Short mmCIF file of C-alpha atoms in Angstrom, two decimals:
data_model
loop_
_atom_site.label_atom_id
_atom_site.label_comp_id
_atom_site.label_asym_id
_atom_site.label_seq_id
_atom_site.Cartn_x
_atom_site.Cartn_y
_atom_site.Cartn_z
CA ASP A 941 100.02 102.01 113.92
CA THR A 942 99.80 100.55 110.41
CA ALA A 943 103.20 99.97 108.82
CA VAL A 944 102.10 100.12 105.17
CA SER A 945 98.80 101.87 104.62
CA GLN A 946 96.87 102.26 101.39
CA THR A 947 93.87 104.39 100.54
CA PRO A 948 91.23 103.85 99.45
CA LYS A 949 90.57 100.26 100.45
CA TYR A 950 87.74 99.94 97.94
CA LEU A 951 87.26 101.81 94.69
CA VAL A 952 84.36 101.37 92.26
CA THR A 953 84.42 103.41 89.08
CA GLN A 954 83.35 103.53 85.46
CA MET A 955 85.41 102.65 82.42
CA GLY A 956 87.36 105.60 81.09
CA ASN A 957 87.73 107.34 84.43
CA ASP A 958 91.03 108.27 86.06
CA LYS A 959 91.76 107.19 89.64
CA SER A 960 94.58 107.20 92.15
CA ILE A 961 95.63 104.94 94.98
CA LYS A 962 97.91 106.24 97.69
CA CYS A 963 100.44 104.35 99.77
CA GLU A 964 102.48 105.37 102.76
CA GLN A 965 104.95 103.41 104.87
CA ASN A 966 106.21 104.41 108.30
CA LEU A 967 108.94 101.78 108.54
CA GLY A 968 111.74 103.98 107.28
CA HIS A 969 112.26 101.65 104.30
CA ASP A 970 114.08 102.71 101.16
CA THR A 971 112.15 100.61 98.63
CA MET A 972 108.48 100.51 97.74
CA TYR A 973 106.48 98.40 95.30
CA TRP A 974 103.14 98.04 93.59
CA TYR A 975 101.83 94.54 92.99
CA LYS A 976 98.63 93.58 91.17
CA GLN A 977 96.59 90.58 92.29
CA ASP A 978 94.04 89.36 89.76
CA SER A 979 90.80 87.49 90.37
CA LYS A 980 92.67 84.17 90.47
CA LYS A 981 94.92 85.50 93.25
CA PHE A 982 97.94 85.67 90.95
CA LEU A 983 100.39 88.33 92.16
CA LYS A 984 102.55 90.23 89.73
CA ILE A 985 104.94 93.09 90.34
CA MET A 986 104.19 96.33 88.53
CA PHE A 987 106.72 98.86 89.80
CA SER A 988 109.41 99.36 92.38
CA TYR A 989 111.05 102.54 93.61
CA ASN A 990 114.21 102.91 95.64
CA ASN A 991 114.67 106.29 97.33
CA LYS A 992 112.23 107.88 94.87
CA GLU A 993 114.00 106.40 91.84
CA LEU A 994 112.14 104.05 89.52
CA ILE A 995 113.85 100.66 89.51
CA ILE A 996 111.34 98.23 88.02
CA ASN A 997 108.68 98.93 85.43
CA GLU A 998 107.29 95.55 84.55
CA THR A 999 105.81 96.18 81.08
CA VAL A 1000 102.83 97.93 82.57
CA PRO A 1001 100.66 100.03 80.17
CA ASN A 1002 101.46 103.73 80.08
CA ARG A 1003 98.03 104.39 81.57
CA PHE A 1004 99.60 103.44 84.91
CA SER A 1005 101.86 106.11 86.33
CA PRO A 1006 103.52 105.72 89.71
CA LYS A 1007 104.77 108.71 91.62
CA SER A 1008 107.05 108.77 94.63
CA PRO A 1009 107.20 112.26 96.20
CA ASP A 1010 109.47 110.94 98.94
CA LYS A 1011 110.71 107.53 100.00
CA ALA A 1012 107.80 107.02 102.40
CA HIS A 1013 105.14 107.43 99.72
CA LEU A 1014 104.35 105.69 96.47
CA ASN A 1015 101.15 106.58 94.69
CA LEU A 1016 99.59 104.92 91.66
CA HIS A 1017 97.58 106.89 89.14
CA ILE A 1018 95.58 105.08 86.48
CA ASN A 1019 94.20 106.85 83.41
CA SER A 1020 91.37 105.71 81.17
CA LEU A 1021 90.41 102.74 83.30
CA GLU A 1022 89.53 99.49 81.53
CA LEU A 1023 87.56 96.46 82.70
CA GLY A 1024 90.78 94.43 82.88
CA ASP A 1025 92.20 96.81 85.46
CA SER A 1026 89.81 95.37 88.04
CA ALA A 1027 92.04 93.75 90.65
CA VAL A 1028 93.46 94.18 94.11
CA TYR A 1029 96.49 96.45 94.13
CA PHE A 1030 99.01 95.90 96.90
CA CYS A 1031 101.62 98.34 98.02
CA ALA A 1032 104.68 96.89 99.74
CA SER A 1033 107.97 98.08 101.13
CA SER A 1034 111.34 96.62 102.01
CA GLN A 1035 114.25 98.00 103.96
CA GLU A 1036 116.51 97.96 100.96
CA LEU A 1037 116.49 97.02 97.31
CA ASN A 1038 118.30 93.74 97.78
CA LEU A 1039 115.85 91.17 99.11
CA ASN A 1040 118.37 88.54 100.13
CA THR A 1041 118.31 89.75 103.71
CA GLY A 1042 114.98 91.51 103.97
CA GLU A 1043 111.35 90.89 103.40
CA LEU A 1044 108.41 92.62 101.83
CA PHE A 1045 105.86 94.28 104.09
CA PHE A 1046 102.48 94.52 102.41
CA GLY A 1047 99.59 96.88 102.83
CA GLU A 1048 96.05 95.53 103.09
CA GLY A 1049 95.30 96.12 99.44
CA SER A 1050 93.04 98.38 97.41
CA ARG A 1051 90.26 96.58 95.58
CA LEU A 1052 89.52 98.33 92.29
CA THR A 1053 86.33 97.46 90.42
CA VAL A 1054 85.82 98.94 86.97
CA LEU A 1055 82.24 98.81 85.65
CA ALA B 1409 114.21 82.65 84.19
CA GLN B 1410 113.11 82.48 87.79
CA SER B 1411 109.75 80.87 88.50
CA VAL B 1412 107.86 78.92 91.11
CA THR B 1413 105.19 76.28 90.71
CA GLN B 1414 102.80 75.49 93.51
CA LEU B 1415 101.24 72.08 93.13
CA GLY B 1416 97.61 72.10 94.13
CA SER B 1417 95.55 75.27 94.08
CA HIS B 1418 93.40 73.92 96.92
CA VAL B 1419 94.41 71.74 99.85
CA SER B 1420 91.98 70.57 102.51
CA VAL B 1421 93.02 68.98 105.81
CA SER B 1422 91.39 68.06 109.07
CA GLU B 1423 92.19 70.00 112.21
CA GLY B 1424 95.22 68.35 113.82
CA ALA B 1425 96.43 66.76 110.59
CA LEU B 1426 99.72 67.39 108.83
CA VAL B 1427 99.82 70.32 106.45
CA LEU B 1428 101.97 69.94 103.32
CA LEU B 1429 101.99 72.66 100.67
CA ARG B 1430 104.23 72.01 97.70
CA CYS B 1431 106.50 74.46 95.92
CA ASN B 1432 109.05 73.81 93.19
CA TYR B 1433 111.29 76.52 91.85
CA SER B 1434 113.40 77.27 88.83
CA SER B 1435 116.37 79.59 89.22
CA SER B 1436 119.49 80.35 87.22
CA VAL B 1437 121.24 81.75 90.32
CA PRO B 1438 121.34 80.55 93.92
CA PRO B 1439 117.75 81.15 94.96
CA TYR B 1440 116.27 82.98 97.86
CA LEU B 1441 112.89 81.45 98.64
CA PHE B 1442 109.97 82.69 100.65
CA TRP B 1443 106.57 81.60 101.88
CA TYR B 1444 103.94 84.23 102.49
CA VAL B 1445 100.43 83.84 103.93
CA GLN B 1446 97.38 85.91 103.03
CA TYR B 1447 94.36 85.86 105.31
CA PRO B 1448 91.02 86.97 103.85
CA ASN B 1449 90.90 90.65 102.94
CA GLN B 1450 94.42 91.25 104.18
CA GLY B 1451 97.85 91.79 102.71
CA LEU B 1452 100.54 89.16 102.62
CA GLN B 1453 102.79 88.48 105.56
CA LEU B 1454 106.04 86.58 105.66
CA LEU B 1455 105.96 83.07 107.12
CA LEU B 1456 109.57 82.14 106.53
CA LYS B 1457 112.47 82.55 104.14
CA TYR B 1458 115.49 80.62 102.90
CA THR B 1459 118.58 82.70 102.18
CA SER B 1460 121.32 80.05 101.81
CA ALA B 1461 121.89 79.36 105.50
CA ALA B 1462 120.25 76.29 107.08
CA THR B 1463 118.24 74.19 104.66
CA LEU B 1464 115.49 73.61 107.22
CA VAL B 1465 113.84 76.91 107.94
CA LYS B 1466 111.45 77.53 110.80
CA GLY B 1467 108.87 80.27 110.58
CA ILE B 1468 106.00 81.72 112.49
CA ASN B 1469 102.90 79.84 113.67
CA GLY B 1470 104.68 76.47 113.73
CA PHE B 1471 105.42 76.31 109.99
CA GLU B 1472 108.68 75.13 108.53
CA ALA B 1473 110.10 74.47 105.08
CA GLU B 1474 113.01 72.49 103.76
CA PHE B 1475 115.16 73.62 100.85
CA LYS B 1476 116.12 70.63 98.66
CA LYS B 1477 118.40 71.66 95.85
CA SER B 1478 118.42 68.22 94.23
CA GLU B 1479 114.62 68.33 93.96
CA THR B 1480 114.39 72.12 93.38
CA SER B 1481 111.73 72.14 96.08
CA PHE B 1482 110.80 74.25 99.06
CA HIS B 1483 107.71 72.58 100.53
CA LEU B 1484 105.92 74.09 103.51
CA THR B 1485 104.83 71.88 106.39
CA LYS B 1486 103.13 72.09 109.75
CA PRO B 1487 102.69 69.03 111.97
CA SER B 1488 99.21 69.87 113.22
CA ALA B 1489 96.75 72.15 111.45
CA HIS B 1490 94.65 74.69 113.32
CA MET B 1491 91.44 76.25 112.08
CA SER B 1492 93.23 79.58 112.11
CA ASP B 1493 95.67 78.31 109.45
CA ALA B 1494 92.97 78.56 106.78
CA ALA B 1495 94.35 81.09 104.30
CA GLU B 1496 96.06 81.49 100.92
CA TYR B 1497 99.74 80.55 100.87
CA PHE B 1498 102.22 81.87 98.34
CA CYS B 1499 105.67 80.59 97.53
CA ALA B 1500 108.07 83.13 96.01
CA VAL B 1501 111.57 83.23 94.58
CA SER B 1502 113.78 86.27 94.19
CA ASP B 1503 114.77 87.28 90.70
CA ARG B 1504 118.33 87.17 89.34
CA GLY B 1505 119.11 90.60 90.75
CA TYR B 1506 117.44 89.82 94.09
CA ASN B 1507 115.39 92.98 93.86
CA LYS B 1508 111.92 91.60 93.27
CA LEU B 1509 109.93 88.54 94.23
CA ILE B 1510 108.23 86.26 91.74
CA PHE B 1511 105.20 84.61 93.28
CA GLY B 1512 103.56 81.30 92.60
CA ALA B 1513 99.85 81.05 91.89
CA GLY B 1514 99.01 80.35 95.53
CA THR B 1515 97.47 77.43 97.40
CA ARG B 1516 94.28 77.85 99.36
CA LEU B 1517 94.39 75.85 102.57
CA ALA B 1518 91.08 74.83 104.12
CA VAL B 1519 90.98 73.29 107.60
CA HIS B 1520 87.87 71.43 108.64
CA PRO B 1521 86.86 70.17 112.09
#
């Protein structure tokens, strides 16, 4: 049973389109994250939510809108896709907001290709 | 500001040889440090973490890392590489508020027979 699951795993779309990526965790964790991994494997945090409340918004363009309907789900909607949005998007979760005792559990990633 | 630098984007070793992956950090508060591994087409998984207890930290799959404050380093080692160790390795430091991780650029480890 997958702890952090993301759908879809692969997404190919045209510039200007709108797309969503869904994430669910069954670990009972309070905190969820979106990370972006670029073509050079560099990982950068985008957002974090704790119990459905936005905690971190890391200067991400407004075209990216996260939504957390409950603490087990964190979805990412992207409007007006651009070529530079092509990347692998990772969802992650942690038991609590403070990471000094916990760890991040990552999903397998969603590879977005914008043509 | 918190940051990590991983020296060497690619490291290649022979099977059975010592693995040494280097990580230096910068932190304005006592750091919490992590090593994660990413196998091809998978998410990251935690190898080990330092959270101010013992300076020598043992992790999964025979890896360990030593926190050296004087050198601001947290290098990852394994005495004997296996083919299955081939992956991307990321060092990370927690931010000042300990509520997000800042990752290094990663080191790709190749293991050849």
